[in-house]
mmCIF file of C-alpha atoms in Angstrom:
data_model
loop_
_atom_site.group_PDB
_atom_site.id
_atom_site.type_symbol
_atom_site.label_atom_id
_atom_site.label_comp_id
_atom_site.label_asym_id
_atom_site.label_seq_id
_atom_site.Cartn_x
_atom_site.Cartn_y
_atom_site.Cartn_z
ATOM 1 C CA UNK A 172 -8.758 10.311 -32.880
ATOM 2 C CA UNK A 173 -7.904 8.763 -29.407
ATOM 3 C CA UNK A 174 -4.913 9.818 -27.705
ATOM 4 C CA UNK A 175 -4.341 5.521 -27.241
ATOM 5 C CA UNK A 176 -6.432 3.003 -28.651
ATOM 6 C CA UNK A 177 -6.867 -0.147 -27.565
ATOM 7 C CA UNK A 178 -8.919 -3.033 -28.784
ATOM 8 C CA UNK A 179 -10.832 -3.896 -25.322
ATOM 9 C CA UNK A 180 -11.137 -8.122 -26.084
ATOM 10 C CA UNK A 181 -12.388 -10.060 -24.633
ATOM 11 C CA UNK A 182 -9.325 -12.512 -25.862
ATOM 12 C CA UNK A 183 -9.722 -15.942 -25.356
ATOM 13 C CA UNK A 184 -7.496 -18.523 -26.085
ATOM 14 C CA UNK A 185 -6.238 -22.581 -25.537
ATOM 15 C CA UNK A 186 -3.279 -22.644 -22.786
ATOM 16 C CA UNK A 187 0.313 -22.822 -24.667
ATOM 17 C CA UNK A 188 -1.013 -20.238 -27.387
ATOM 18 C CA UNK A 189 1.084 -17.493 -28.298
ATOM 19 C CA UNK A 190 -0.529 -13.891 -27.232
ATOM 20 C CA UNK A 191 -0.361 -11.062 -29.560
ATOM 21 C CA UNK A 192 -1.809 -7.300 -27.189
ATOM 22 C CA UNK A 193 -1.322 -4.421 -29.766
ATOM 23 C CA UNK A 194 -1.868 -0.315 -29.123
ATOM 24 C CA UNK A 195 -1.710 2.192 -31.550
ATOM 25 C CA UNK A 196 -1.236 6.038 -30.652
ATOM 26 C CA UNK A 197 -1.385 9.489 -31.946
ATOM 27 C CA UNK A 198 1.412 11.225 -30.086
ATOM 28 C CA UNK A 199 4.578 10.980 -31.854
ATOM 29 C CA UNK A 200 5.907 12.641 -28.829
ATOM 30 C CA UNK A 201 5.324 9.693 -26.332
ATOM 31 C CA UNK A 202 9.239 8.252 -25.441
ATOM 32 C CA UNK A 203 8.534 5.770 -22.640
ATOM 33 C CA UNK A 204 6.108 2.456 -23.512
ATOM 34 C CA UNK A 205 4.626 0.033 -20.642
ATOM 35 C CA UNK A 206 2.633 -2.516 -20.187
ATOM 36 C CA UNK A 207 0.478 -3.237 -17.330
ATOM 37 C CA UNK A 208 -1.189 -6.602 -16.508
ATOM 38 C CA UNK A 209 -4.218 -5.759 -13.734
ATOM 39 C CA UNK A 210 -6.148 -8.605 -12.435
ATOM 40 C CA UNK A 211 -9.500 -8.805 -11.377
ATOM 41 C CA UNK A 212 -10.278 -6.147 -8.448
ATOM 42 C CA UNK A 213 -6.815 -5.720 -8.291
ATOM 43 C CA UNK A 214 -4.326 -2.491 -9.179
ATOM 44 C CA UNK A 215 -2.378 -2.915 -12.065
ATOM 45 C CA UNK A 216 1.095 -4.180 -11.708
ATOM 46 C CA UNK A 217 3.944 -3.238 -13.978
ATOM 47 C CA UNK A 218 4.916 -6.113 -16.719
ATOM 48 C CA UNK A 219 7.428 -4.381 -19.011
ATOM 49 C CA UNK A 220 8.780 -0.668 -19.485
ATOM 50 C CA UNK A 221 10.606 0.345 -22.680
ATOM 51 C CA UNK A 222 12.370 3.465 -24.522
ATOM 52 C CA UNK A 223 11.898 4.081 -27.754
ATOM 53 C CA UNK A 224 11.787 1.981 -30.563
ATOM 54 C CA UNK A 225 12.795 -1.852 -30.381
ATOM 55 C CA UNK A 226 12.233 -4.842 -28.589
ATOM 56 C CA UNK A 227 12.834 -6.115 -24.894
ATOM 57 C CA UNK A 228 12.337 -9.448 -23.819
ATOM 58 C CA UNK A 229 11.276 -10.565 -19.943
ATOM 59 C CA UNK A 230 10.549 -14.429 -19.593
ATOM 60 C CA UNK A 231 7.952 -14.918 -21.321
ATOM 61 C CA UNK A 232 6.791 -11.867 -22.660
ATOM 62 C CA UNK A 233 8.391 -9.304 -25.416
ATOM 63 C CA UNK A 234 7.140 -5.806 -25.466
ATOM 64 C CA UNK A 235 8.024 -4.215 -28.892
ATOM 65 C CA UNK A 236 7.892 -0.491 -30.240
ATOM 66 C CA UNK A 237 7.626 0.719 -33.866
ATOM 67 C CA UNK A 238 7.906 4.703 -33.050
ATOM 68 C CA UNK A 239 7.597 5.410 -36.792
ATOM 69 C CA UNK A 240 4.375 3.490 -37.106
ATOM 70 C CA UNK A 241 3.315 4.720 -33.919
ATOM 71 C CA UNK A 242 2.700 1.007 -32.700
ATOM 72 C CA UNK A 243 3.243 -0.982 -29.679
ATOM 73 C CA UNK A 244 3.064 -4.770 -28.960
ATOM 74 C CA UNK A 245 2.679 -7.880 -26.317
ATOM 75 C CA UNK A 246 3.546 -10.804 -26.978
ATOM 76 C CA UNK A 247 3.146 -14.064 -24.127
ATOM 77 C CA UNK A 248 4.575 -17.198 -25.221
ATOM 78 C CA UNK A 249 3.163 -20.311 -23.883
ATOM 79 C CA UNK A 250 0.300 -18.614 -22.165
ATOM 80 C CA UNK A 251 -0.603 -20.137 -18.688
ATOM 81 C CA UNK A 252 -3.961 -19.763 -17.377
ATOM 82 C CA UNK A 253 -2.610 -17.531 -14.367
ATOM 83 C CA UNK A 254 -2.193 -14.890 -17.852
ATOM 84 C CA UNK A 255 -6.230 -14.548 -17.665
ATOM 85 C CA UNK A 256 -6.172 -10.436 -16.939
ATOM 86 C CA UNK A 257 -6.628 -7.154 -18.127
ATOM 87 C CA UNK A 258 -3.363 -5.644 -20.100
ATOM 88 C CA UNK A 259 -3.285 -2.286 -20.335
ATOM 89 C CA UNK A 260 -0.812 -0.290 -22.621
ATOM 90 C CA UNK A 261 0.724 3.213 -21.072
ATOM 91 C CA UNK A 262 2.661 6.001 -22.509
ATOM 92 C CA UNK A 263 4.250 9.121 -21.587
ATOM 93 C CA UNK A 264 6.123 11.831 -22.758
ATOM 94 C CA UNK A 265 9.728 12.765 -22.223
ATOM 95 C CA UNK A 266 9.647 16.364 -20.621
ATOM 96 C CA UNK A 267 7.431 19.398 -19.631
ATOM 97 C CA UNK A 268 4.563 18.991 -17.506
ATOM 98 C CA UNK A 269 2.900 16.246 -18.581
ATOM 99 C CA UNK A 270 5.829 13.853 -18.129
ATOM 100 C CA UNK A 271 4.218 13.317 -14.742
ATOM 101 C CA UNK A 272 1.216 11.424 -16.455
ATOM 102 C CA UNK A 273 0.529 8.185 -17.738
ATOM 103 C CA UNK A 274 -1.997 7.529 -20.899
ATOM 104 C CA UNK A 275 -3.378 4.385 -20.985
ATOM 105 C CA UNK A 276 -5.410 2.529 -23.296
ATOM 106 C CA UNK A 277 -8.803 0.994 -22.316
ATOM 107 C CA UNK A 278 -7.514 -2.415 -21.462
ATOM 108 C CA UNK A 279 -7.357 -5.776 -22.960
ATOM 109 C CA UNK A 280 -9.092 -8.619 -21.409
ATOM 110 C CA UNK A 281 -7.455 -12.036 -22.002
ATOM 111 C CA UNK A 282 -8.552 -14.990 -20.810
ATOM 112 C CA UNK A 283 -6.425 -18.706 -21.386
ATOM 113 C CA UNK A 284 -8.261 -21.587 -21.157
ATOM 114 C CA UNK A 285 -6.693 -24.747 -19.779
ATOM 115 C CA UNK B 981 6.662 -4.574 2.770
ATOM 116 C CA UNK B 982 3.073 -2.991 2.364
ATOM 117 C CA UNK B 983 3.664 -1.296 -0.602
ATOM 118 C CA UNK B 984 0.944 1.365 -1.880
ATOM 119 C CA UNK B 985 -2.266 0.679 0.860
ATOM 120 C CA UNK B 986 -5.179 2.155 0.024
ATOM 121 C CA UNK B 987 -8.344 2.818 2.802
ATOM 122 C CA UNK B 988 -11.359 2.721 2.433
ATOM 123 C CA UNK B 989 -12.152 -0.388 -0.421
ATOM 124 C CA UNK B 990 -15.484 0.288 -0.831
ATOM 125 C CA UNK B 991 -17.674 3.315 0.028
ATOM 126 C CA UNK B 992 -21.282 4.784 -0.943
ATOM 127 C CA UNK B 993 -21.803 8.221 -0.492
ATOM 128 C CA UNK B 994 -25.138 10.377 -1.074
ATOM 129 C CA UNK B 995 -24.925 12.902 -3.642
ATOM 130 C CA UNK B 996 -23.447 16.316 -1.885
ATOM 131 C CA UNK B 997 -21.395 14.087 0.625
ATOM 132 C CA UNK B 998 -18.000 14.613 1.240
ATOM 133 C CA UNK B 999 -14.878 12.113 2.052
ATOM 134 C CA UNK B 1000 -11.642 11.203 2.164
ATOM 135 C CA UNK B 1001 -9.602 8.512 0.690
ATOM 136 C CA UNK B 1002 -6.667 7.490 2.305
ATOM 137 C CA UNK B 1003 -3.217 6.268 0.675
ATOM 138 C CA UNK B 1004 -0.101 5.409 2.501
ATOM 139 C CA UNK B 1005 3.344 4.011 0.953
ATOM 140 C CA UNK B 1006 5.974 2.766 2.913
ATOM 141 C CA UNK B 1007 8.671 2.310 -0.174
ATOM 142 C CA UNK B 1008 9.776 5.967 0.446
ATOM 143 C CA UNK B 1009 8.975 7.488 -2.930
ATOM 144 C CA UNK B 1010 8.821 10.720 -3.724
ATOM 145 C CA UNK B 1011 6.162 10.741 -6.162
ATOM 146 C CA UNK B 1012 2.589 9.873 -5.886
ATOM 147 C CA UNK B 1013 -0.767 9.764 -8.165
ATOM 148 C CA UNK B 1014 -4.304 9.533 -7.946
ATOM 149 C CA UNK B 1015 -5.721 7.794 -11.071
ATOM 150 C CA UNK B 1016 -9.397 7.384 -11.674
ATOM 151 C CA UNK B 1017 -10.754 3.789 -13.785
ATOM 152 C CA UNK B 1018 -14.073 4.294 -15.294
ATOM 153 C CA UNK B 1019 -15.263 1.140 -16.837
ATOM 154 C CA UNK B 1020 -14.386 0.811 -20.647
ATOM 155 C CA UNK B 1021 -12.132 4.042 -19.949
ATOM 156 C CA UNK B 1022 -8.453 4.540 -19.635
ATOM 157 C CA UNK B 1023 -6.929 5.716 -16.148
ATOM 158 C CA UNK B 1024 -6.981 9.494 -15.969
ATOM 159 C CA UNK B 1025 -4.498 10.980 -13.833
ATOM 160 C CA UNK B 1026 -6.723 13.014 -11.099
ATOM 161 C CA UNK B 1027 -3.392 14.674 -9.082
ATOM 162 C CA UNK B 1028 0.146 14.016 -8.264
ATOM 163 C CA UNK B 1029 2.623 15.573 -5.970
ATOM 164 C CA UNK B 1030 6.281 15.413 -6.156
ATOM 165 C CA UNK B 1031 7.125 15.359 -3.027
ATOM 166 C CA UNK B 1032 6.109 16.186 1.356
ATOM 167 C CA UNK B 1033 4.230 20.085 0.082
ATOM 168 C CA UNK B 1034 4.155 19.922 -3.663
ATOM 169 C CA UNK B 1035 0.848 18.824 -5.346
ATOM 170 C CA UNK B 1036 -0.160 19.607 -8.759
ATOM 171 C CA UNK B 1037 -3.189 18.748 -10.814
ATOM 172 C CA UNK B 1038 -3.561 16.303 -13.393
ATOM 173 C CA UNK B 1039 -5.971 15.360 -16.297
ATOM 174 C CA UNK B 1040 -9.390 15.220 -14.129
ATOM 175 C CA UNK B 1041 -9.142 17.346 -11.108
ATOM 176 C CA UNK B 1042 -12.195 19.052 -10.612
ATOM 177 C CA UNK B 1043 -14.278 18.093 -7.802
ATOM 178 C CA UNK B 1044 -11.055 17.204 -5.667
ATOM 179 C CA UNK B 1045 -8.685 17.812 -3.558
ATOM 180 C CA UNK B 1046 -5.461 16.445 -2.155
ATOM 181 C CA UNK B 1047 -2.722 17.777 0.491
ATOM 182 C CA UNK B 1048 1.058 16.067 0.712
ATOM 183 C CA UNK B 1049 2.244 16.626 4.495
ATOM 184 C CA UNK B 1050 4.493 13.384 4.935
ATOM 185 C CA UNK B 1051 6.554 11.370 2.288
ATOM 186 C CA UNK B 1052 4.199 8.591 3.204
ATOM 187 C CA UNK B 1053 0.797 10.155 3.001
ATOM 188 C CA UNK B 1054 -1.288 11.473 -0.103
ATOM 189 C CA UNK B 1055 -4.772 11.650 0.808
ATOM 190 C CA UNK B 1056 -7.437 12.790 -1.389
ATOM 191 C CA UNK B 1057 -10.665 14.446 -0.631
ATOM 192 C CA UNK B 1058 -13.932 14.534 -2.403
ATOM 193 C CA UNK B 1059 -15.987 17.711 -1.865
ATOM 194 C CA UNK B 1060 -19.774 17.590 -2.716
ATOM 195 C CA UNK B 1061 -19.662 14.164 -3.978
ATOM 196 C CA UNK B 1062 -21.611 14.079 -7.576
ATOM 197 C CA UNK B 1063 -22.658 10.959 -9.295
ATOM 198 C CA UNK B 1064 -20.183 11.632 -12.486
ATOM 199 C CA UNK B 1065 -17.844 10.392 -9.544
ATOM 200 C CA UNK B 1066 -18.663 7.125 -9.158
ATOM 201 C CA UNK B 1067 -15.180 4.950 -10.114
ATOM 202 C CA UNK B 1068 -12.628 2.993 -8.988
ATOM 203 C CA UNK B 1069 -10.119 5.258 -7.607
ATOM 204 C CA UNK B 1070 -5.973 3.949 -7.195
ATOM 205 C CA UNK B 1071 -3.194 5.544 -5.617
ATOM 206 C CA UNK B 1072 0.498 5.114 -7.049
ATOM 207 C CA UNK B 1073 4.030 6.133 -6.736
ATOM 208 C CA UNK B 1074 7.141 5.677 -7.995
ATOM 209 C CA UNK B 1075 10.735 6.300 -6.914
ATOM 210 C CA UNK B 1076 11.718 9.626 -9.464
ATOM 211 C CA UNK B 1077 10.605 11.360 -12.317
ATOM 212 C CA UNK B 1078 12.777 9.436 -14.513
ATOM 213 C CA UNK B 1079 10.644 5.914 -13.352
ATOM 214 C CA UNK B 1080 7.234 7.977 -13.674
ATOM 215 C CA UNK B 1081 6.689 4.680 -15.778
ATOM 216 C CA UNK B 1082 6.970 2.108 -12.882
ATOM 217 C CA UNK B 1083 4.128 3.345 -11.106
ATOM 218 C CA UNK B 1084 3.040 1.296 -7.445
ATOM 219 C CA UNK B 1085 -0.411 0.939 -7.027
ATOM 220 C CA UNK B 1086 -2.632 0.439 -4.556
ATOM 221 C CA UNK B 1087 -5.766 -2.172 -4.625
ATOM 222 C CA UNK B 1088 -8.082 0.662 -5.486
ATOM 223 C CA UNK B 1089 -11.272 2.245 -4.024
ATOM 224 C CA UNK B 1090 -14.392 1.433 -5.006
ATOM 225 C CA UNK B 1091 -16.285 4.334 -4.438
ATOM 226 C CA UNK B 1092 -20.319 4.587 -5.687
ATOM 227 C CA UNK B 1093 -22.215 7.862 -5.379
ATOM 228 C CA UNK B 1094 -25.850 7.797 -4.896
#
């Protein structure tokens, strides 16, 4: 079993939609859950960062975190065509060495139609 | 601001070549990364160094090398280039260990190897 799964898309859907972006993990020891939105030949750029369980809300996007299902989740209300990227889900643990490293899923594509 | 600048964007090399890919930051963070995109794949963390001296390797760090003599600098060499590293390479930082998780990146390097 992957470390972070991902499903990789492609998404598409009609401008206005609401955007559901899931991950699912292994690690019950990952504490810190972000999202990353990376556009075509771009670097990613950071969209939300979260603790633990529960939800934060930014605009138009919620990131949520169910630790004891060991799921995470994007959502993008009324989805704009300028939302047509890759969204990748990142993870790290809390302490020891490996704190310094992100794990990232494979990547979502989305693409919103007008 | 710059941010994270990464030189060169593209690059071919011939199998047993060597180079070196340049990142500079001018946000005056501590921390910086090499990650590694492979399409379809996750970022792997390649190496990181906490600070001007202090390097340490990551995930994927065979077949590379990386030196930390300036706050601003992280440079990272490829010895004997080898097919297997063929990938978009992109530089990151962020301010402290406790905002590992709002990583800075860089456009990326394209590098193919031949």
């Amino acid at each position: 079993q992957k470390e972070v799964e991902q499903d990789p898309g492609p998404l598409s859907v009609p401008e206005g939609a609401i955007v559901s972006l899931n991950c699912t993990y292994s690690n019950s020891a990952f504490q810190y859950f972000m999202w990353y939105r990376q556009y075509s030949r771009k670097g990613p750029e950071l969209l939300m960062y979260t603790y633990s369980s529960g939800n934060k809300e930014d605009g138009r996007f919620t990131a949520q975190v169910d630790k004891s299902s060991k799921y995470i989740s994007l959502f993008i209300r009324d989805s704009q065509p300028s939302d047509s990227a890759t969204y990748l889900c990142a993870m790290r643990l809390n302490s020891g060495a490996g704190s310094y490293q992100l794990t990232f899923g494979k990547g979502t594509k989305l693409s919103v139609i007008p | 601001n710059a941010g994270v600048t990464q030189t060169p964007k593209f690059r071919i090399l011939k199998i047993g070549q060597s180079m070196t890919l340049q990142c500079a930051q001018d946000m005056n963070h501590n921390y910086m990364y090499w990650y590694r995109q492979d399409p379809g794949m996750g970022l792997k963390l390649i190496y990181y160094s906490v600070g001007a001296g202090i390097t340490d390797k990551g995930e994927v760090p065979n077949g590379y090398n990386v030196s930390r003599s300036t706050t601003e600098d992280f440079p990272l060499r490829l010895e004997l280039a080898a097919p297997s590293q063929t990938s978009v390479y992109f530089c990151a930082s962020s301010y402290s260990w406790e905002r590992t998780g709002e990583l800075f990146f860089g456009e990326g390097s394209r590098l193919t190897v031949l």
